Amino acid sequence: MTPAEIAVVLLVAAGTFFAVVAAVGVIRLPDLYTRTHAASKSDTLGAVLTLGAVAITFGGEITAVKTVFLLLFMFVTNPTAAHAIARAAYDQGIEPWTADDSGGEPE
Amino acid sequence: MAAEDHTRILVPVGESTTLRNTVAYAVRVAQDDATERGVSATVHFVYPAVWRSVEPTRAEKFERAGDLLERVEVWAREDVEPDEADVAVETAIVGAEEYLFSPSDFARVLFDYAREHGLDRVVVDPEYQPGGNAPMLRPLEFELSQTGLDVEEAPVERPARRAALVGRESLSQYLVVFGASYLFYLVLGGFSVDAFELFTGAVSAGIVTVVLAKISLKGPPDLGRLPGQAARMALYVPYLLWEIAKANVAIAYVVLHPRLPIDPSLERFEAAVWGDMPATTLANSITLTPGTLTVDVSEREFYIHALTRSSREDLFDGALERAVRFVFYGRRAARIPSPEERLASRERGEQ
């Protein structure tokens, strides 16, 4: 394997790992707000790492630049979407889950 | 309400082309109504503050609002017919202690004021734009009528929309949006200097500019500060990326830990950043970094949901906030105390 291939494999593996973490988080965490944490952060990094692998695979300058633009848009849109969801929930009066709700021991 | 024996009208005011006529109309309505019922009338002209309580240019804006209200008061007194019912004029600035952001924020402070003074009627200036270029009048009227107030738009002559597409003051605004979209188009096209690409790019950028320039930038950009901001932004991005990487390792640890060691809480803090872009940048950066999520930015406060205790401490440490201030205002602004220190000094001041 060439160094580029190794980098691609590592990036895709790490990206997949964080995407899985996001999925696990959405299932395990107790309420909407905490789940949004997992969905917004881990998912962003997962996508960023995978797009990094894409940029290396194609190698060509323009593709790399376009991928960087994609990354930028993800950085802007992902937190905005997370904020919209959390704000909507907050406006609806959904109370955040706290450690006291289950005696400090989430299921 | 006490409207039976007295005519009371609320008029929200701000810089607008039809303000003069709206004032005349409101006074007219108040006086007619009062004369008809044989009572006296009061017209309240209220300026909803659109600045943040920690903004540096606050005093100046306060002064401008005061000047406007003074002018309105003079106009209103001119309009009162001496031989009809008595019309008193009151002016006030409301909402200066909070950051009015959405139409419902404006509606709330106006409604509070109306309740406090027993007002049940609102006359709105059709060109009143509390949110700068963001259209806000219609939702504001809706919110106000939801509260049970009697809302009416002053039927004043509105000036024709500016005939020239590009006013001189907004030329730089158009140029910046045009330049940015043209550059973006050329980058996507691979920087080819083909005549076809150059032409279609100019056409596309032109369409984008005409349609979106007023929306994407609120006012003419400060061209002198743009390069500095862009350069500091370039420093900020790697820092943010590093923070994001750390955030994800922390979240992955928490999510995959068998006991799920979370201690979520909702925090609020008053951020020392001003304006849409810096506030948006800070809000998005907070969402992207260690276990914190921006829930709401209305009023002057940020509502942050923090997943773990350490993420909460990081937030109040204010490193991100400082970085955002550095990007938009330069090095001097980075030295404002952190949220924790501000909170502490405010508590000391209250004691």
Short mmCIF file of C-alpha atoms in Angstrom, two decimals:
data_model
loop_
_atom_site.label_atom_id
_atom_site.label_comp_id
_atom_site.label_asym_id
_atom_site.label_seq_id
_atom_site.Cartn_x
_atom_site.Cartn_y
_atom_site.Cartn_z
CA MET A 1 0.00 0.00 0.00
CA THR A 2 1.13 3.48 -0.79
CA PRO A 3 1.10 6.11 1.96
CA ALA A 4 -1.90 7.73 0.28
CA GLU A 5 -3.83 4.48 0.43
CA ILE A 6 -2.96 4.03 4.08
CA ALA A 7 -4.18 7.53 4.82
CA VAL A 8 -7.43 6.86 2.94
CA VAL A 9 -8.04 3.65 4.87
CA LEU A 10 -7.31 5.35 8.20
CA LEU A 11 -9.56 8.31 7.43
CA VAL A 12 -12.44 6.15 6.26
CA ALA A 13 -12.05 3.89 9.30
CA ALA A 14 -12.04 6.85 11.69
CA GLY A 15 -14.96 8.47 9.84
CA THR A 16 -16.97 5.26 10.08
CA PHE A 17 -16.06 4.94 13.75
CA PHE A 18 -17.43 8.39 14.55
CA ALA A 19 -20.53 7.83 12.44
CA VAL A 20 -21.15 4.63 14.45
CA VAL A 21 -20.55 6.55 17.67
CA ALA A 22 -23.19 9.04 16.54
CA ALA A 23 -25.67 6.24 15.89
CA VAL A 24 -24.91 4.57 19.23
CA GLY A 25 -25.25 7.90 20.97
CA VAL A 26 -28.63 8.60 19.42
CA ILE A 27 -29.84 5.23 20.73
CA ARG A 28 -28.22 5.30 24.17
CA LEU A 29 -28.58 8.88 25.32
CA PRO A 30 -31.69 9.68 27.34
CA ASP A 31 -33.35 12.71 25.75
CA LEU A 32 -33.60 14.93 22.72
CA TYR A 33 -30.94 17.42 23.79
CA THR A 34 -28.29 14.86 24.64
CA ARG A 35 -29.05 12.93 21.46
CA THR A 36 -28.60 16.08 19.44
CA HIS A 37 -25.09 16.33 20.90
CA ALA A 38 -24.21 12.95 19.45
CA ALA A 39 -25.91 13.62 16.15
CA SER A 40 -24.39 17.04 15.59
CA LYS A 41 -20.80 16.50 16.69
CA SER A 42 -19.83 12.93 15.98
CA ASP A 43 -21.66 13.01 12.70
CA THR A 44 -19.82 16.15 11.59
CA LEU A 45 -16.43 14.66 12.31
CA GLY A 46 -17.42 11.37 10.69
CA ALA A 47 -18.41 13.17 7.52
CA VAL A 48 -15.31 15.39 7.62
CA LEU A 49 -12.93 12.44 7.91
CA THR A 50 -14.67 10.56 5.12
CA LEU A 51 -14.59 13.61 2.88
CA GLY A 52 -10.89 13.94 3.69
CA ALA A 53 -10.44 10.42 2.33
CA VAL A 54 -12.37 11.44 -0.77
CA ALA A 55 -10.08 14.42 -1.31
CA ILE A 56 -6.97 12.21 -1.09
CA THR A 57 -8.42 9.52 -3.35
CA PHE A 58 -9.16 11.91 -6.15
CA GLY A 59 -5.98 13.79 -5.56
CA GLY A 60 -6.66 16.34 -8.28
CA GLU A 61 -6.51 19.91 -7.02
CA ILE A 62 -10.02 20.95 -7.99
CA THR A 63 -11.67 17.95 -6.41
CA ALA A 64 -9.80 18.65 -3.20
CA VAL A 65 -10.93 22.29 -3.25
CA LYS A 66 -14.51 21.22 -3.84
CA THR A 67 -14.28 18.81 -0.94
CA VAL A 68 -13.03 21.60 1.29
CA PHE A 69 -16.10 23.61 0.30
CA LEU A 70 -18.27 20.65 1.22
CA LEU A 71 -16.56 20.53 4.61
CA LEU A 72 -17.18 24.22 5.15
CA PHE A 73 -20.86 23.80 4.36
CA MET A 74 -21.08 20.90 6.78
CA PHE A 75 -19.49 23.05 9.47
CA VAL A 76 -22.09 25.73 8.91
CA THR A 77 -25.20 23.64 8.30
CA ASN A 78 -24.77 20.83 10.85
CA PRO A 79 -24.69 23.01 13.95
CA THR A 80 -27.43 25.19 12.49
CA ALA A 81 -29.69 22.17 12.09
CA ALA A 82 -28.83 20.97 15.60
CA HIS A 83 -29.60 24.42 16.93
CA ALA A 84 -32.93 24.51 15.07
CA ILE A 85 -33.95 21.15 16.55
CA ALA A 86 -32.88 22.08 20.09
CA ARG A 87 -34.50 25.48 19.89
CA ALA A 88 -37.76 24.02 18.61
CA ALA A 89 -37.75 21.56 21.50
CA TYR A 90 -36.97 24.32 23.96
CA ASP A 91 -39.77 26.49 22.59
CA GLN A 92 -42.13 23.55 23.04
CA GLY A 93 -41.15 23.48 26.70
CA ILE A 94 -39.41 20.10 26.65
CA GLU A 95 -37.43 19.83 29.88
CA PRO A 96 -33.85 18.62 29.53
CA TRP A 97 -33.08 15.32 31.18
CA THR A 98 -30.81 15.64 34.23
CA ALA A 99 -28.79 13.13 36.20
CA ASP A 100 -31.36 13.34 39.02
CA ASP A 101 -34.15 11.99 36.83
CA SER A 102 -33.02 8.40 37.33
CA GLY A 103 -31.02 8.65 40.50
CA GLY A 104 -27.84 9.49 38.65
CA GLU A 105 -27.87 6.12 36.86
CA PRO A 106 -29.09 6.38 33.29
CA GLU A 107 -30.31 3.12 31.84
CA MET B 1 -58.52 48.26 30.55
CA ALA B 2 -58.82 51.93 31.26
CA ALA B 3 -59.66 52.80 27.67
CA GLU B 4 -63.21 53.77 28.60
CA ASP B 5 -62.42 57.21 29.91
CA HIS B 6 -59.24 57.91 28.00
CA THR B 7 -57.90 57.18 24.53
CA ARG B 8 -54.48 55.57 24.69
CA ILE B 9 -52.50 54.56 21.64
CA LEU B 10 -49.16 52.82 21.36
CA VAL B 11 -46.90 53.54 18.38
CA PRO B 12 -43.65 51.61 18.01
CA VAL B 13 -41.14 53.85 16.25
CA GLY B 14 -37.82 53.42 14.51
CA GLU B 15 -36.01 55.05 11.60
CA SER B 16 -38.37 54.86 8.65
CA THR B 17 -39.40 56.95 5.65
CA THR B 18 -43.06 57.05 6.65
CA LEU B 19 -42.49 57.84 10.30
CA ARG B 20 -43.57 61.45 9.94
CA ASN B 21 -46.92 60.50 8.40
CA THR B 22 -47.47 57.70 10.87
CA VAL B 23 -47.03 60.15 13.74
CA ALA B 24 -49.57 62.47 12.13
CA TYR B 25 -52.00 59.60 11.60
CA ALA B 26 -51.69 58.32 15.16
CA VAL B 27 -52.27 61.76 16.61
CA ARG B 28 -55.25 62.27 14.25
CA VAL B 29 -56.83 58.96 15.28
CA ALA B 30 -56.27 59.62 18.97
CA GLN B 31 -57.72 63.10 18.77
CA ASP B 32 -60.75 62.08 16.69
CA ASP B 33 -61.55 59.25 19.06
CA ALA B 34 -61.10 61.42 22.13
CA THR B 35 -63.15 64.29 20.71
CA GLU B 36 -65.96 61.96 19.75
CA ARG B 37 -66.15 60.48 23.23
CA GLY B 38 -65.43 63.75 24.99
CA VAL B 39 -62.32 62.48 26.77
CA SER B 40 -58.62 63.22 26.56
CA ALA B 41 -56.00 61.14 24.78
CA THR B 42 -52.42 60.02 25.20
CA VAL B 43 -50.18 58.74 22.42
CA HIS B 44 -47.18 56.70 23.51
CA PHE B 45 -44.27 56.60 21.07
CA VAL B 46 -42.07 53.69 22.02
CA TYR B 47 -38.64 52.88 20.65
CA PRO B 48 -37.74 49.20 21.05
CA ALA B 49 -33.99 49.07 21.63
CA VAL B 50 -32.18 46.99 19.07
CA TRP B 51 -28.80 46.96 20.75
CA ARG B 52 -27.35 44.54 23.26
CA SER B 53 -26.82 45.62 26.82
CA VAL B 54 -23.08 44.91 26.65
CA GLU B 55 -22.46 46.48 23.26
CA PRO B 56 -19.68 49.10 23.18
CA THR B 57 -21.56 51.53 20.90
CA ARG B 58 -24.57 51.35 23.18
CA ALA B 59 -24.42 54.92 24.49
CA GLU B 60 -24.29 56.29 20.97
CA LYS B 61 -27.31 54.27 19.88
CA PHE B 62 -29.17 55.31 22.98
CA GLU B 63 -28.52 58.89 22.04
CA ARG B 64 -29.72 58.37 18.48
CA ALA B 65 -32.92 56.76 19.75
CA GLY B 66 -33.40 59.69 22.13
CA ASP B 67 -32.95 62.17 19.28
CA LEU B 68 -35.50 60.34 17.17
CA LEU B 69 -38.03 60.30 20.00
CA GLU B 70 -37.47 64.00 20.57
CA ARG B 71 -38.16 64.67 16.91
CA VAL B 72 -41.29 62.52 17.05
CA GLU B 73 -42.50 64.39 20.08
CA VAL B 74 -42.10 67.75 18.34
CA TRP B 75 -43.96 66.49 15.28
CA ALA B 76 -46.75 65.07 17.39
CA ARG B 77 -47.22 68.36 19.24
CA GLU B 78 -47.37 70.18 15.90
CA ASP B 79 -50.15 67.86 14.76
CA VAL B 80 -52.43 68.33 17.74
CA GLU B 81 -55.35 70.57 16.76
CA PRO B 82 -55.65 73.16 19.51
CA ASP B 83 -59.44 73.42 19.48
CA GLU B 84 -60.18 69.72 19.85
CA ALA B 85 -59.67 67.16 22.61
CA ASP B 86 -56.44 67.30 24.52
CA VAL B 87 -53.69 64.93 23.33
CA ALA B 88 -50.70 64.20 25.54
CA VAL B 89 -47.51 62.72 24.11
CA GLU B 90 -45.29 60.22 25.90
CA THR B 91 -42.07 58.71 24.64
CA ALA B 92 -40.04 55.80 25.95
CA ILE B 93 -37.25 53.43 25.05
CA VAL B 94 -38.08 49.82 25.88
CA GLY B 95 -36.15 46.58 25.88
CA ALA B 96 -32.77 48.23 26.47
CA GLU B 97 -31.92 45.62 29.09
CA GLU B 98 -32.26 42.68 26.76
CA TYR B 99 -31.39 41.70 23.24
CA LEU B 100 -34.50 41.86 21.09
CA PHE B 101 -34.05 39.34 18.39
CA SER B 102 -37.24 37.76 17.05
CA PRO B 103 -40.64 39.32 16.33
CA SER B 104 -41.98 37.71 19.48
CA ASP B 105 -39.28 39.48 21.55
CA PHE B 106 -40.39 42.82 20.14
CA ALA B 107 -44.05 41.93 20.63
CA ARG B 108 -43.38 40.93 24.24
CA VAL B 109 -41.69 44.18 25.31
CA LEU B 110 -44.33 46.22 23.48
CA PHE B 111 -47.10 44.23 25.12
CA ASP B 112 -45.50 44.62 28.55
CA TYR B 113 -45.32 48.34 28.00
CA ALA B 114 -48.95 48.42 26.79
CA ARG B 115 -50.14 46.52 29.85
CA GLU B 116 -48.16 48.71 32.20
CA HIS B 117 -49.72 51.85 30.78
CA GLY B 118 -53.17 50.47 30.07
CA LEU B 119 -52.91 50.77 26.28
CA ASP B 120 -55.11 48.63 24.09
CA ARG B 121 -54.55 50.04 20.64
CA VAL B 122 -51.44 49.92 18.47
CA VAL B 123 -50.76 51.94 15.35
CA VAL B 124 -47.91 50.50 13.31
CA ASP B 125 -45.78 52.32 10.79
CA PRO B 126 -45.97 50.28 7.55
CA GLU B 127 -42.28 50.89 6.86
CA TYR B 128 -41.16 50.11 10.40
CA GLN B 129 -38.31 47.59 10.23
CA PRO B 130 -37.03 46.67 13.67
CA GLY B 131 -34.87 43.89 12.25
CA GLY B 132 -32.90 46.00 9.79
CA ASN B 133 -33.30 44.35 6.38
CA ALA B 134 -34.93 41.23 7.78
CA PRO B 135 -38.67 41.49 7.17
CA MET B 136 -40.21 41.48 10.58
CA LEU B 137 -43.22 43.77 10.50
CA ARG B 138 -45.82 41.20 9.45
CA PRO B 139 -44.91 38.60 12.11
CA LEU B 140 -44.64 41.38 14.68
CA GLU B 141 -48.16 42.58 13.87
CA PHE B 142 -49.40 39.02 14.11
CA GLU B 143 -47.73 38.44 17.48
CA LEU B 144 -49.14 41.71 18.79
CA SER B 145 -52.69 40.90 17.70
CA GLN B 146 -52.31 37.48 19.35
CA THR B 147 -51.86 39.24 22.68
CA GLY B 148 -55.29 40.81 22.34
CA LEU B 149 -54.16 44.30 21.39
CA ASP B 150 -56.00 46.11 18.65
CA VAL B 151 -53.38 46.44 15.90
CA GLU B 152 -53.71 48.73 12.93
CA GLU B 153 -51.28 49.70 10.20
CA ALA B 154 -51.19 53.42 9.54
CA PRO B 155 -52.66 53.99 6.03
CA VAL B 156 -49.93 56.42 5.03
CA GLU B 157 -48.52 57.06 1.59
CA ARG B 158 -45.56 54.84 1.09
CA PRO B 159 -42.78 56.07 -1.12
CA ALA B 160 -42.22 54.07 -4.28
CA ARG B 161 -39.50 51.49 -3.84
CA ARG B 162 -36.16 52.95 -4.79
CA ALA B 163 -36.09 53.15 -8.56
CA ALA B 164 -32.39 52.58 -8.99
CA LEU B 165 -31.50 48.99 -8.26
CA VAL B 166 -28.22 49.94 -6.67
CA GLY B 167 -28.11 52.80 -4.24
CA ARG B 168 -24.70 54.29 -3.65
CA GLU B 169 -24.56 53.17 -0.04
CA SER B 170 -25.22 49.55 -0.91
CA LEU B 171 -22.84 49.35 -3.86
CA SER B 172 -20.09 47.78 -1.80
CA GLN B 173 -22.61 45.30 -0.46
CA TYR B 174 -23.44 44.22 -4.00
CA LEU B 175 -19.80 44.12 -5.00
CA VAL B 176 -18.81 41.88 -2.12
CA VAL B 177 -21.63 39.40 -2.81
CA PHE B 178 -20.90 39.50 -6.54
CA GLY B 179 -17.19 38.95 -6.00
CA ALA B 180 -17.73 36.08 -3.61
CA SER B 181 -20.19 34.25 -5.87
CA TYR B 182 -18.10 34.84 -8.98
CA LEU B 183 -15.02 33.50 -7.24
CA PHE B 184 -16.96 30.50 -6.00
CA TYR B 185 -18.21 29.78 -9.50
CA LEU B 186 -14.72 29.99 -10.98
CA VAL B 187 -13.29 27.72 -8.28
CA LEU B 188 -15.93 25.10 -8.96
CA GLY B 189 -15.23 25.41 -12.65
CA GLY B 190 -11.57 24.71 -12.05
CA PHE B 191 -10.19 28.21 -12.58
CA SER B 192 -10.40 27.85 -16.32
CA VAL B 193 -10.03 31.17 -18.12
CA ASP B 194 -12.29 29.95 -20.86
CA ALA B 195 -14.48 32.77 -22.21
CA PHE B 196 -17.56 30.59 -21.76
CA GLU B 197 -16.83 30.00 -18.07
CA LEU B 198 -16.08 33.65 -17.45
CA PHE B 199 -19.31 34.71 -19.12
CA THR B 200 -21.65 32.20 -17.50
CA GLY B 201 -19.97 32.88 -14.16
CA ALA B 202 -20.62 36.60 -14.48
CA VAL B 203 -24.25 35.96 -15.40
CA SER B 204 -24.78 33.55 -12.48
CA ALA B 205 -23.04 35.82 -10.02
CA GLY B 206 -25.13 38.72 -11.29
CA ILE B 207 -28.38 36.82 -10.70
CA VAL B 208 -27.23 35.73 -7.26
CA THR B 209 -26.28 39.30 -6.40
CA VAL B 210 -29.56 40.82 -7.50
CA VAL B 211 -31.60 38.23 -5.66
CA LEU B 212 -29.55 37.69 -2.53
CA ALA B 213 -27.31 40.70 -1.84
CA LYS B 214 -29.85 42.33 0.47
CA ILE B 215 -30.39 39.10 2.32
CA SER B 216 -26.86 37.78 2.71
CA LEU B 217 -25.41 41.03 4.04
CA LYS B 218 -27.38 43.20 6.37
CA GLY B 219 -25.64 46.43 5.54
CA PRO B 220 -22.71 47.71 3.52
CA PRO B 221 -19.67 45.75 4.68
CA ASP B 222 -16.77 47.53 6.30
CA LEU B 223 -14.25 46.92 3.54
CA GLY B 224 -11.31 48.13 5.59
CA ARG B 225 -11.84 45.47 8.20
CA LEU B 226 -12.66 42.60 5.86
CA PRO B 227 -9.09 41.46 5.07
CA GLY B 228 -8.15 41.48 8.75
CA GLN B 229 -11.21 39.48 9.64
CA ALA B 230 -10.55 36.99 6.86
CA ALA B 231 -6.93 36.56 7.99
CA ARG B 232 -7.92 36.04 11.61
CA MET B 233 -10.64 33.65 10.46
CA ALA B 234 -7.93 31.60 8.76
CA LEU B 235 -6.19 31.34 12.14
CA TYR B 236 -9.44 30.47 13.85
CA VAL B 237 -10.39 27.54 11.61
CA PRO B 238 -7.48 25.24 12.59
CA TYR B 239 -8.09 26.08 16.23
CA LEU B 240 -11.75 25.22 15.81
CA LEU B 241 -10.88 21.98 14.00
CA TRP B 242 -8.64 20.95 16.87
CA GLU B 243 -11.40 21.74 19.36
CA ILE B 244 -13.85 19.71 17.28
CA ALA B 245 -11.50 16.74 17.22
CA LYS B 246 -11.16 16.91 21.00
CA ALA B 247 -14.92 17.26 21.34
CA ASN B 248 -15.51 14.12 19.39
CA VAL B 249 -13.07 11.99 21.32
CA ALA B 250 -14.72 13.20 24.53
CA ILE B 251 -18.21 12.47 23.22
CA ALA B 252 -17.17 9.08 21.86
CA TYR B 253 -15.76 8.20 25.29
CA VAL B 254 -18.96 9.25 27.03
CA VAL B 255 -21.26 7.53 24.55
CA LEU B 256 -19.36 4.25 24.54
CA HIS B 257 -18.70 4.15 28.28
CA PRO B 258 -20.81 1.33 29.79
CA ARG B 259 -22.17 3.59 32.55
CA LEU B 260 -22.86 6.56 30.28
CA PRO B 261 -21.30 9.18 32.61
CA ILE B 262 -23.29 12.24 31.60
CA ASP B 263 -24.51 15.12 33.71
CA PRO B 264 -26.50 17.30 31.33
CA SER B 265 -27.72 20.74 32.25
CA LEU B 266 -29.03 23.85 30.58
CA GLU B 267 -26.84 26.90 31.14
CA ARG B 268 -27.36 30.48 30.19
CA PHE B 269 -24.71 33.11 29.77
CA GLU B 270 -24.49 36.56 28.38
CA ALA B 271 -22.04 36.50 25.51
CA ALA B 272 -19.88 39.53 24.88
CA VAL B 273 -20.17 39.41 21.10
CA TRP B 274 -22.21 41.81 19.02
CA GLY B 275 -23.94 41.53 15.71
CA ASP B 276 -25.29 38.70 13.63
CA MET B 277 -22.13 37.22 12.18
CA PRO B 278 -20.13 37.01 15.42
CA ALA B 279 -23.12 35.69 17.35
CA THR B 280 -23.79 33.07 14.68
CA THR B 281 -20.15 32.07 14.55
CA LEU B 282 -19.99 31.72 18.31
CA ALA B 283 -23.28 29.81 18.48
CA ASN B 284 -22.18 27.37 15.78
CA SER B 285 -18.72 26.97 17.29
CA ILE B 286 -20.27 26.21 20.66
CA THR B 287 -22.44 23.56 19.06
CA LEU B 288 -19.44 21.98 17.35
CA THR B 289 -17.17 21.81 20.41
CA PRO B 290 -16.90 19.77 23.61
CA GLY B 291 -20.33 18.64 24.75
CA THR B 292 -22.08 21.95 24.36
CA LEU B 293 -25.08 22.75 22.19
CA THR B 294 -26.60 26.15 21.54
CA VAL B 295 -30.29 25.90 22.28
CA ASP B 296 -31.44 29.49 22.03
CA VAL B 297 -29.87 32.88 21.37
CA SER B 298 -32.91 35.05 21.77
CA GLU B 299 -32.68 38.06 24.07
CA ARG B 300 -29.23 38.91 25.29
CA GLU B 301 -28.43 35.44 26.49
CA PHE B 302 -27.13 32.26 25.03
CA TYR B 303 -28.88 29.14 26.29
CA ILE B 304 -26.43 26.30 26.15
CA HIS B 305 -27.09 22.64 26.79
CA ALA B 306 -23.96 21.09 28.28
CA LEU B 307 -23.54 17.32 28.23
CA THR B 308 -20.88 16.86 30.91
CA ARG B 309 -19.44 18.81 33.78
CA SER B 310 -16.09 19.43 32.09
CA SER B 311 -17.80 20.83 29.01
CA ARG B 312 -19.65 23.26 31.24
CA GLU B 313 -16.41 24.45 32.79
CA ASP B 314 -14.83 24.91 29.36
CA LEU B 315 -17.76 27.03 28.28
CA PHE B 316 -17.52 29.42 31.20
CA ASP B 317 -13.79 29.59 30.76
CA GLY B 318 -14.66 31.53 27.61
CA ALA B 319 -11.83 30.42 25.31
CA LEU B 320 -14.15 30.12 22.32
CA GLU B 321 -15.85 33.39 22.98
CA ARG B 322 -12.48 35.10 23.17
CA ALA B 323 -11.43 33.49 19.91
CA VAL B 324 -14.56 34.68 18.13
CA ARG B 325 -14.02 38.20 19.42
CA PHE B 326 -10.44 38.00 18.20
CA VAL B 327 -11.64 37.06 14.73
CA PHE B 328 -14.16 39.87 14.39
CA TYR B 329 -12.73 42.68 16.44
CA GLY B 330 -9.00 42.06 16.64
CA ARG B 331 -6.64 41.48 19.51
CA ARG B 332 -7.83 44.22 21.81
CA ALA B 333 -11.32 42.74 22.13
CA ALA B 334 -9.93 39.36 23.13
CA ARG B 335 -9.00 40.77 26.52
CA ILE B 336 -12.56 41.28 27.78
CA PRO B 337 -13.01 39.12 30.91
CA SER B 338 -14.35 35.59 30.54
CA PRO B 339 -18.05 34.83 31.23
CA GLU B 340 -17.10 33.41 34.62
CA GLU B 341 -15.26 36.57 35.66
CA ARG B 342 -18.09 38.77 34.38
CA LEU B 343 -20.60 36.73 36.35
CA ALA B 344 -18.46 36.98 39.47
CA SER B 345 -17.99 40.72 39.15
CA ARG B 346 -21.72 41.22 38.61
CA GLU B 347 -22.50 39.22 41.74
CA ARG B 348 -20.01 41.31 43.67
CA GLY B 349 -21.69 44.42 42.34
CA GLU B 350 -25.12 43.24 43.46
CA GLN B 351 -24.06 42.46 46.99
#
